[in-house]
Amino acid sequence: MLFVQLFAPPPPAFLDSRSTITVWLQNPATAEEARNRITVVRGKAMVKVKSVEARERAKQAPSRSFVNLPGTFQSALGGSDWDPSDRSTEMVPLGGDRYELIAVLPKGRYEYKLAMGGNWDKNFGADFVPGGANLAIEVPTATLVRFIADFRAKTLRNSLQHPTEVPRPTVAPAPYKPSGLAQSFTLELERPLDPDDLGKGLTIRVGREKDRTVVARGVLDGSEWTYTGNDLGAKVQGNRTAFRVWSPPSDKVNLIVRQDGRELRVPMSKGPKGTWAATVDRNLTGALYQYEFANDRDVTRAADIYGTAATADSKWSALIDLNKTNPSGWDATKFQTLKSQTDAVLYEVHVRDFTSSPTSGVRPEWRGKYLGMVEPGTQPGTIPTGLSYLKWLGVTHVHLLPIQNFNPDHSSNYNWGYETTLFNVPEEQYSTRASDPTVTIRDTKRMIQGLHENGLGVVLDVVYNHSVPSEGPKSAFWAAAPYFYFRTNDRGDVLNESGVGNALHDERPMVLKFIRDSLTFWTREYKIDGYRFDLLGMFTRNTVADLAQAIRRVNPNAVIYGEPWTGGGPNRFPKGSQKGLRVAVFNDDFRGVVRGDTNGNVGGAMMGLVGRESDVVDVLQGSIDRFATSPEETVNYVSAHDDLSLRDKVERLIKGPEQDRSVELGLAMVILSQGIPFLEGGSEIGRTKGGIANSYNAGDSVNQFNWKRAEKFWPMASRVRDLIALRRAHPALRLSQASQIRRLSKRMNGLAAGLVGLDLDGAGAGDSWKRIAVVFNTSREAKNLSMTGWRLVAGAPGSSERLMPGLSYAVFRRD
């Protein structure tokens, strides 16, 4: 006899297609028991169910010490793939913080992670990095494999890839037998619902529980609800203002307009594909508006996800004539042109960090603002600052941390901004008048214009993988279509695949359309030159390809790159997925080889690690023998806003004057490598965050540029500037094809231990120099060098044709 436990209220059921409803039970059951307990009614009539099939298997709630390997082999072992609570890959404790799993893996390639506690809150990827990239294993034939996780040593090894460290098992464990009970079920209706029927009025009854409503979720992916028009949002057309919003689940939608202290309520008419439309016979420029969504569960007001301006609290969208936000000369502002993505030199800054310090010389009212980014001629001391410094340094693109409207709860506090709320609206806190949406937009455009006029492209750091908040009355996405925009499980829980609360469901056609439309809007309206995608690993390859194509239809020269990992959930776009898309990914192989680990005590080549010269060559040559088919696909870097700043990392491992040599060597390896160089803003002028790794909310005192301190590091900055100029002047240093690298870049032989050198055929690359050699000394000791017939053109202090000081680099030419 099945015990029924009553919960109030039970979760809703979900209409996931015209003929299927997903129901999660509070008490597990067999399919037969579920069929007897669950009834579907509409009004007083029973709705016939054709079949009931188990979905999510019931499992004992894992403890906080539960450890497993979620990944793509779980289904082969009788479980559910990428389930951190699934017992098919549960690891057995061995003592001493060590855990073991022995399993027979069928032939194939699998990806996986290590998780603890039955969820993604605590997970580990490659190199035991928390939330890191997926691990991968290739199984040539069905094989018994032993996995050993050691939390103390921070290692995860297996007998197939690490046979000397992990003994091969000889005895197979008893096969995993999932419970015959299931937690959720698919009800297949005997007759599919009509195309325009979203299950309104359907009720699910489970035993004596309170009736459950049926929420339209997956069914909205159907073509009947996929709107392809380009008129979502609001638009002023002469003396008329038109509105259109997509909200299939709503029974009624009202437009609420606020202007001159009055509110106007306008019933909206149901349109095609789940849209609602209204036209007001007035020019409503300057007015505020919301949508009021009503269904059989509740009534919710929210801003417009397609709105292009908003109040500072993000509760109201604002009607703005975007043409009137254009600064003088805006029409003449053009995209920055590149022949190849490898022509770019990326420089990462946060708008507030760059000029918030009085040492920036920026006028007080512009410090930390959009306009502060482009105030000309600032030089309060002996060196140029702000825009003048960027122009002097010679980078090609400024990578801006998020400037899309983010979590209003943080609008008055320091924050990096990875909490986007309204994606088509610039963040108001960087405006000179945060309460005026027109000024905010104009300031944003003036910043972009100023950077363009000084030869600098603008890359936006965008966060389309999640939104804040995800659910409830403050979320405009949730108000328009509850449960739809975000990844949810069978119970309706929002899945925290980003590590920050939720994950946008990019495979859904209307979610993908929104992201595509938003990126196209920014590219066209704000003349954006490129995008850096936060947690790109959360998207599918199809999504990434779609978005890249949409961006380049507007700006063919756009630089596009992103992080090939997630915040904890399954990685759908790991390194290698980018092949052939002209989309680059952050190369953590490069970072690991050159820098070492992110925040620990392991150093890489730039800190004196000798013995990995072959790995150094691999990453310097664009990782084309690792995961990239083109150097256009790899962003080479040793530091970014995440984790310890470059100087803070070096100071953890190296003391004394060698610190500067180490930092400069790391930057030289980035700039002189094949691929796209990416520089953490300020790393060349001694920027430090005081040893704080995740400084997202640590405030100005930790994060701001200290331009007075920069004076001390000016010689290093000058040499970095020379390297950037050298790279930009010589195509052999920025090849665009893997075939060129294989043909024109050769490893130099006969060098002393710790020296790594590349001999480049400049003539073959169409370079003005016949041959170019780049040499790095990754040892902390001086090394002899014989470069007879070569001429030194750039290098660390003390470098010559005969000697390479410890932790140094040099560039030579030969005609």
PDB file of C-alpha atoms in Angstrom, residues 50-142:
ATOM      1  CA  LYS A  50      -3.550   7.139 -23.386  1.00  0.00           C
ATOM      2  CA  SER A  51      -0.467   6.159 -21.395  1.00  0.00           C
ATOM      3  CA  VAL A  52       1.604   6.996 -18.328  1.00  0.00           C
ATOM      4  CA  GLU A  53       5.367   6.611 -18.545  1.00  0.00           C
ATOM      5  CA  ALA A  54       7.975   7.074 -15.843  1.00  0.00           C
ATOM      6  CA  ARG A  55      10.430   9.916 -16.287  1.00  0.00           C
ATOM      7  CA  GLU A  56      12.673  10.767 -13.358  1.00  0.00           C
ATOM      8  CA  ARG A  57      13.509   7.786 -11.211  1.00  0.00           C
ATOM      9  CA  ALA A  58      12.938   8.085  -7.484  1.00  0.00           C
ATOM     10  CA  LYS A  59      16.059   8.232  -5.439  1.00  0.00           C
ATOM     11  CA  GLN A  60      16.983   8.656  -1.856  1.00  0.00           C
ATOM     12  CA  ALA A  61      17.792  12.232  -1.021  1.00  0.00           C
ATOM     13  CA  PRO A  62      21.601  12.488  -1.025  1.00  0.00           C
ATOM     14  CA  SER A  63      23.462  13.692   2.031  1.00  0.00           C
ATOM     15  CA  ARG A  64      25.874  16.611   2.022  1.00  0.00           C
ATOM     16  CA  SER A  65      28.755  14.112   1.835  1.00  0.00           C
ATOM     17  CA  PHE A  66      27.300  12.326  -1.202  1.00  0.00           C
ATOM     18  CA  VAL A  67      29.864  12.272  -4.051  1.00  0.00           C
ATOM     19  CA  ASN A  68      29.220  11.237  -7.629  1.00  0.00           C
ATOM     20  CA  LEU A  69      30.389  11.723 -11.212  1.00  0.00           C
ATOM     21  CA  PRO A  70      27.571  13.376 -13.191  1.00  0.00           C
ATOM     22  CA  GLY A  71      28.141  13.147 -16.902  1.00  0.00           C
ATOM     23  CA  THR A  72      27.239  11.598 -20.217  1.00  0.00           C
ATOM     24  CA  PHE A  73      27.939   7.999 -19.116  1.00  0.00           C
ATOM     25  CA  GLN A  74      25.250   7.934 -16.411  1.00  0.00           C
ATOM     26  CA  SER A  75      22.539   6.790 -18.825  1.00  0.00           C
ATOM     27  CA  ALA A  76      24.793   3.916 -19.939  1.00  0.00           C
ATOM     28  CA  LEU A  77      24.966   2.852 -16.299  1.00  0.00           C
ATOM     29  CA  GLY A  78      21.205   2.939 -15.753  1.00  0.00           C
ATOM     30  CA  GLY A  79      20.888   6.517 -14.493  1.00  0.00           C
ATOM     31  CA  SER A  80      20.184   9.973 -15.844  1.00  0.00           C
ATOM     32  CA  ASP A  81      22.910  11.982 -17.576  1.00  0.00           C
ATOM     33  CA  TRP A  82      24.253  15.078 -15.871  1.00  0.00           C
ATOM     34  CA  ASP A  83      22.402  14.371 -12.654  1.00  0.00           C
ATOM     35  CA  PRO A  84      24.512  15.261  -9.578  1.00  0.00           C
ATOM     36  CA  SER A  85      22.117  13.324  -7.345  1.00  0.00           C
ATOM     37  CA  ASP A  86      22.023  10.130  -9.429  1.00  0.00           C
ATOM     38  CA  ARG A  87      23.330   7.025  -7.658  1.00  0.00           C
ATOM     39  CA  SER A  88      24.428   5.237 -10.839  1.00  0.00           C
ATOM     40  CA  THR A  89      27.785   7.013 -10.479  1.00  0.00           C
ATOM     41  CA  GLU A  90      27.926   7.301  -6.698  1.00  0.00           C
ATOM     42  CA  MET A  91      31.476   7.160  -5.362  1.00  0.00           C
ATOM     43  CA  VAL A  92      32.337   5.025  -2.349  1.00  0.00           C
ATOM     44  CA  PRO A  93      34.409   6.598   0.460  1.00  0.00           C
ATOM     45  CA  LEU A  94      37.871   5.072   0.892  1.00  0.00           C
ATOM     46  CA  GLY A  95      38.929   7.216   3.837  1.00  0.00           C
ATOM     47  CA  GLY A  96      41.240  10.194   3.928  1.00  0.00           C
ATOM     48  CA  ASP A  97      38.952  12.292   1.701  1.00  0.00           C
ATOM     49  CA  ARG A  98      39.312   9.743  -1.113  1.00  0.00           C
ATOM     50  CA  TYR A  99      36.383   8.273  -3.053  1.00  0.00           C
ATOM     51  CA  GLU A 100      36.137   5.511  -5.631  1.00  0.00           C
ATOM     52  CA  LEU A 101      33.831   4.512  -8.479  1.00  0.00           C
ATOM     53  CA  ILE A 102      34.289   1.331 -10.497  1.00  0.00           C
ATOM     54  CA  ALA A 103      32.101   0.959 -13.564  1.00  0.00           C
ATOM     55  CA  VAL A 104      31.960  -0.824 -16.902  1.00  0.00           C
ATOM     56  CA  LEU A 105      31.906   1.919 -19.540  1.00  0.00           C
ATOM     57  CA  PRO A 106      30.777   1.049 -23.066  1.00  0.00           C
ATOM     58  CA  LYS A 107      32.877   2.196 -26.013  1.00  0.00           C
ATOM     59  CA  GLY A 108      32.566   5.927 -26.608  1.00  0.00           C
ATOM     60  CA  ARG A 109      33.667   9.410 -25.621  1.00  0.00           C
ATOM     61  CA  TYR A 110      32.225  10.757 -22.388  1.00  0.00           C
ATOM     62  CA  GLU A 111      32.326  14.020 -20.453  1.00  0.00           C
ATOM     63  CA  TYR A 112      31.839  14.325 -16.723  1.00  0.00           C
ATOM     64  CA  LYS A 113      32.466  16.281 -13.529  1.00  0.00           C
ATOM     65  CA  LEU A 114      32.817  15.596  -9.831  1.00  0.00           C
ATOM     66  CA  ALA A 115      29.926  16.746  -7.634  1.00  0.00           C
ATOM     67  CA  MET A 116      29.231  16.692  -3.911  1.00  0.00           C
ATOM     68  CA  GLY A 117      25.971  17.003  -1.998  1.00  0.00           C
ATOM     69  CA  GLY A 118      23.636  15.911  -4.781  1.00  0.00           C
ATOM     70  CA  ASN A 119      23.542  19.287  -6.559  1.00  0.00           C
ATOM     71  CA  TRP A 120      25.735  21.606  -8.600  1.00  0.00           C
ATOM     72  CA  ASP A 121      26.577  23.950  -5.738  1.00  0.00           C
ATOM     73  CA  LYS A 122      29.865  22.166  -5.134  1.00  0.00           C
ATOM     74  CA  ASN A 123      31.374  20.673  -8.279  1.00  0.00           C
ATOM     75  CA  PHE A 124      34.830  20.299  -9.793  1.00  0.00           C
ATOM     76  CA  GLY A 125      36.047  20.091 -13.367  1.00  0.00           C
ATOM     77  CA  ALA A 126      39.386  19.813 -15.133  1.00  0.00           C
ATOM     78  CA  ASP A 127      42.406  20.306 -12.846  1.00  0.00           C
ATOM     79  CA  PHE A 128      39.984  20.074  -9.905  1.00  0.00           C
ATOM     80  CA  VAL A 129      38.905  23.673 -10.553  1.00  0.00           C
ATOM     81  CA  PRO A 130      35.598  24.480  -8.785  1.00  0.00           C
ATOM     82  CA  GLY A 131      32.947  24.801 -11.501  1.00  0.00           C
ATOM     83  CA  GLY A 132      35.665  24.136 -14.075  1.00  0.00           C
ATOM     84  CA  ALA A 133      35.528  22.689 -17.566  1.00  0.00           C
ATOM     85  CA  ASN A 134      34.193  19.188 -18.193  1.00  0.00           C
ATOM     86  CA  LEU A 135      36.590  16.271 -17.963  1.00  0.00           C
ATOM     87  CA  ALA A 136      36.621  13.881 -20.907  1.00  0.00           C
ATOM     88  CA  ILE A 137      37.459  10.209 -21.314  1.00  0.00           C
ATOM     89  CA  GLU A 138      37.726   8.173 -24.524  1.00  0.00           C
ATOM     90  CA  VAL A 139      36.860   4.495 -24.073  1.00  0.00           C
ATOM     91  CA  PRO A 140      38.138   2.485 -27.084  1.00  0.00           C
ATOM     92  CA  THR A 141      36.181  -0.645 -26.164  1.00  0.00           C
ATOM     93  CA  ALA A 142      33.888  -1.653 -23.319  1.00  0.00           C
TER      94      ALA A 142
END
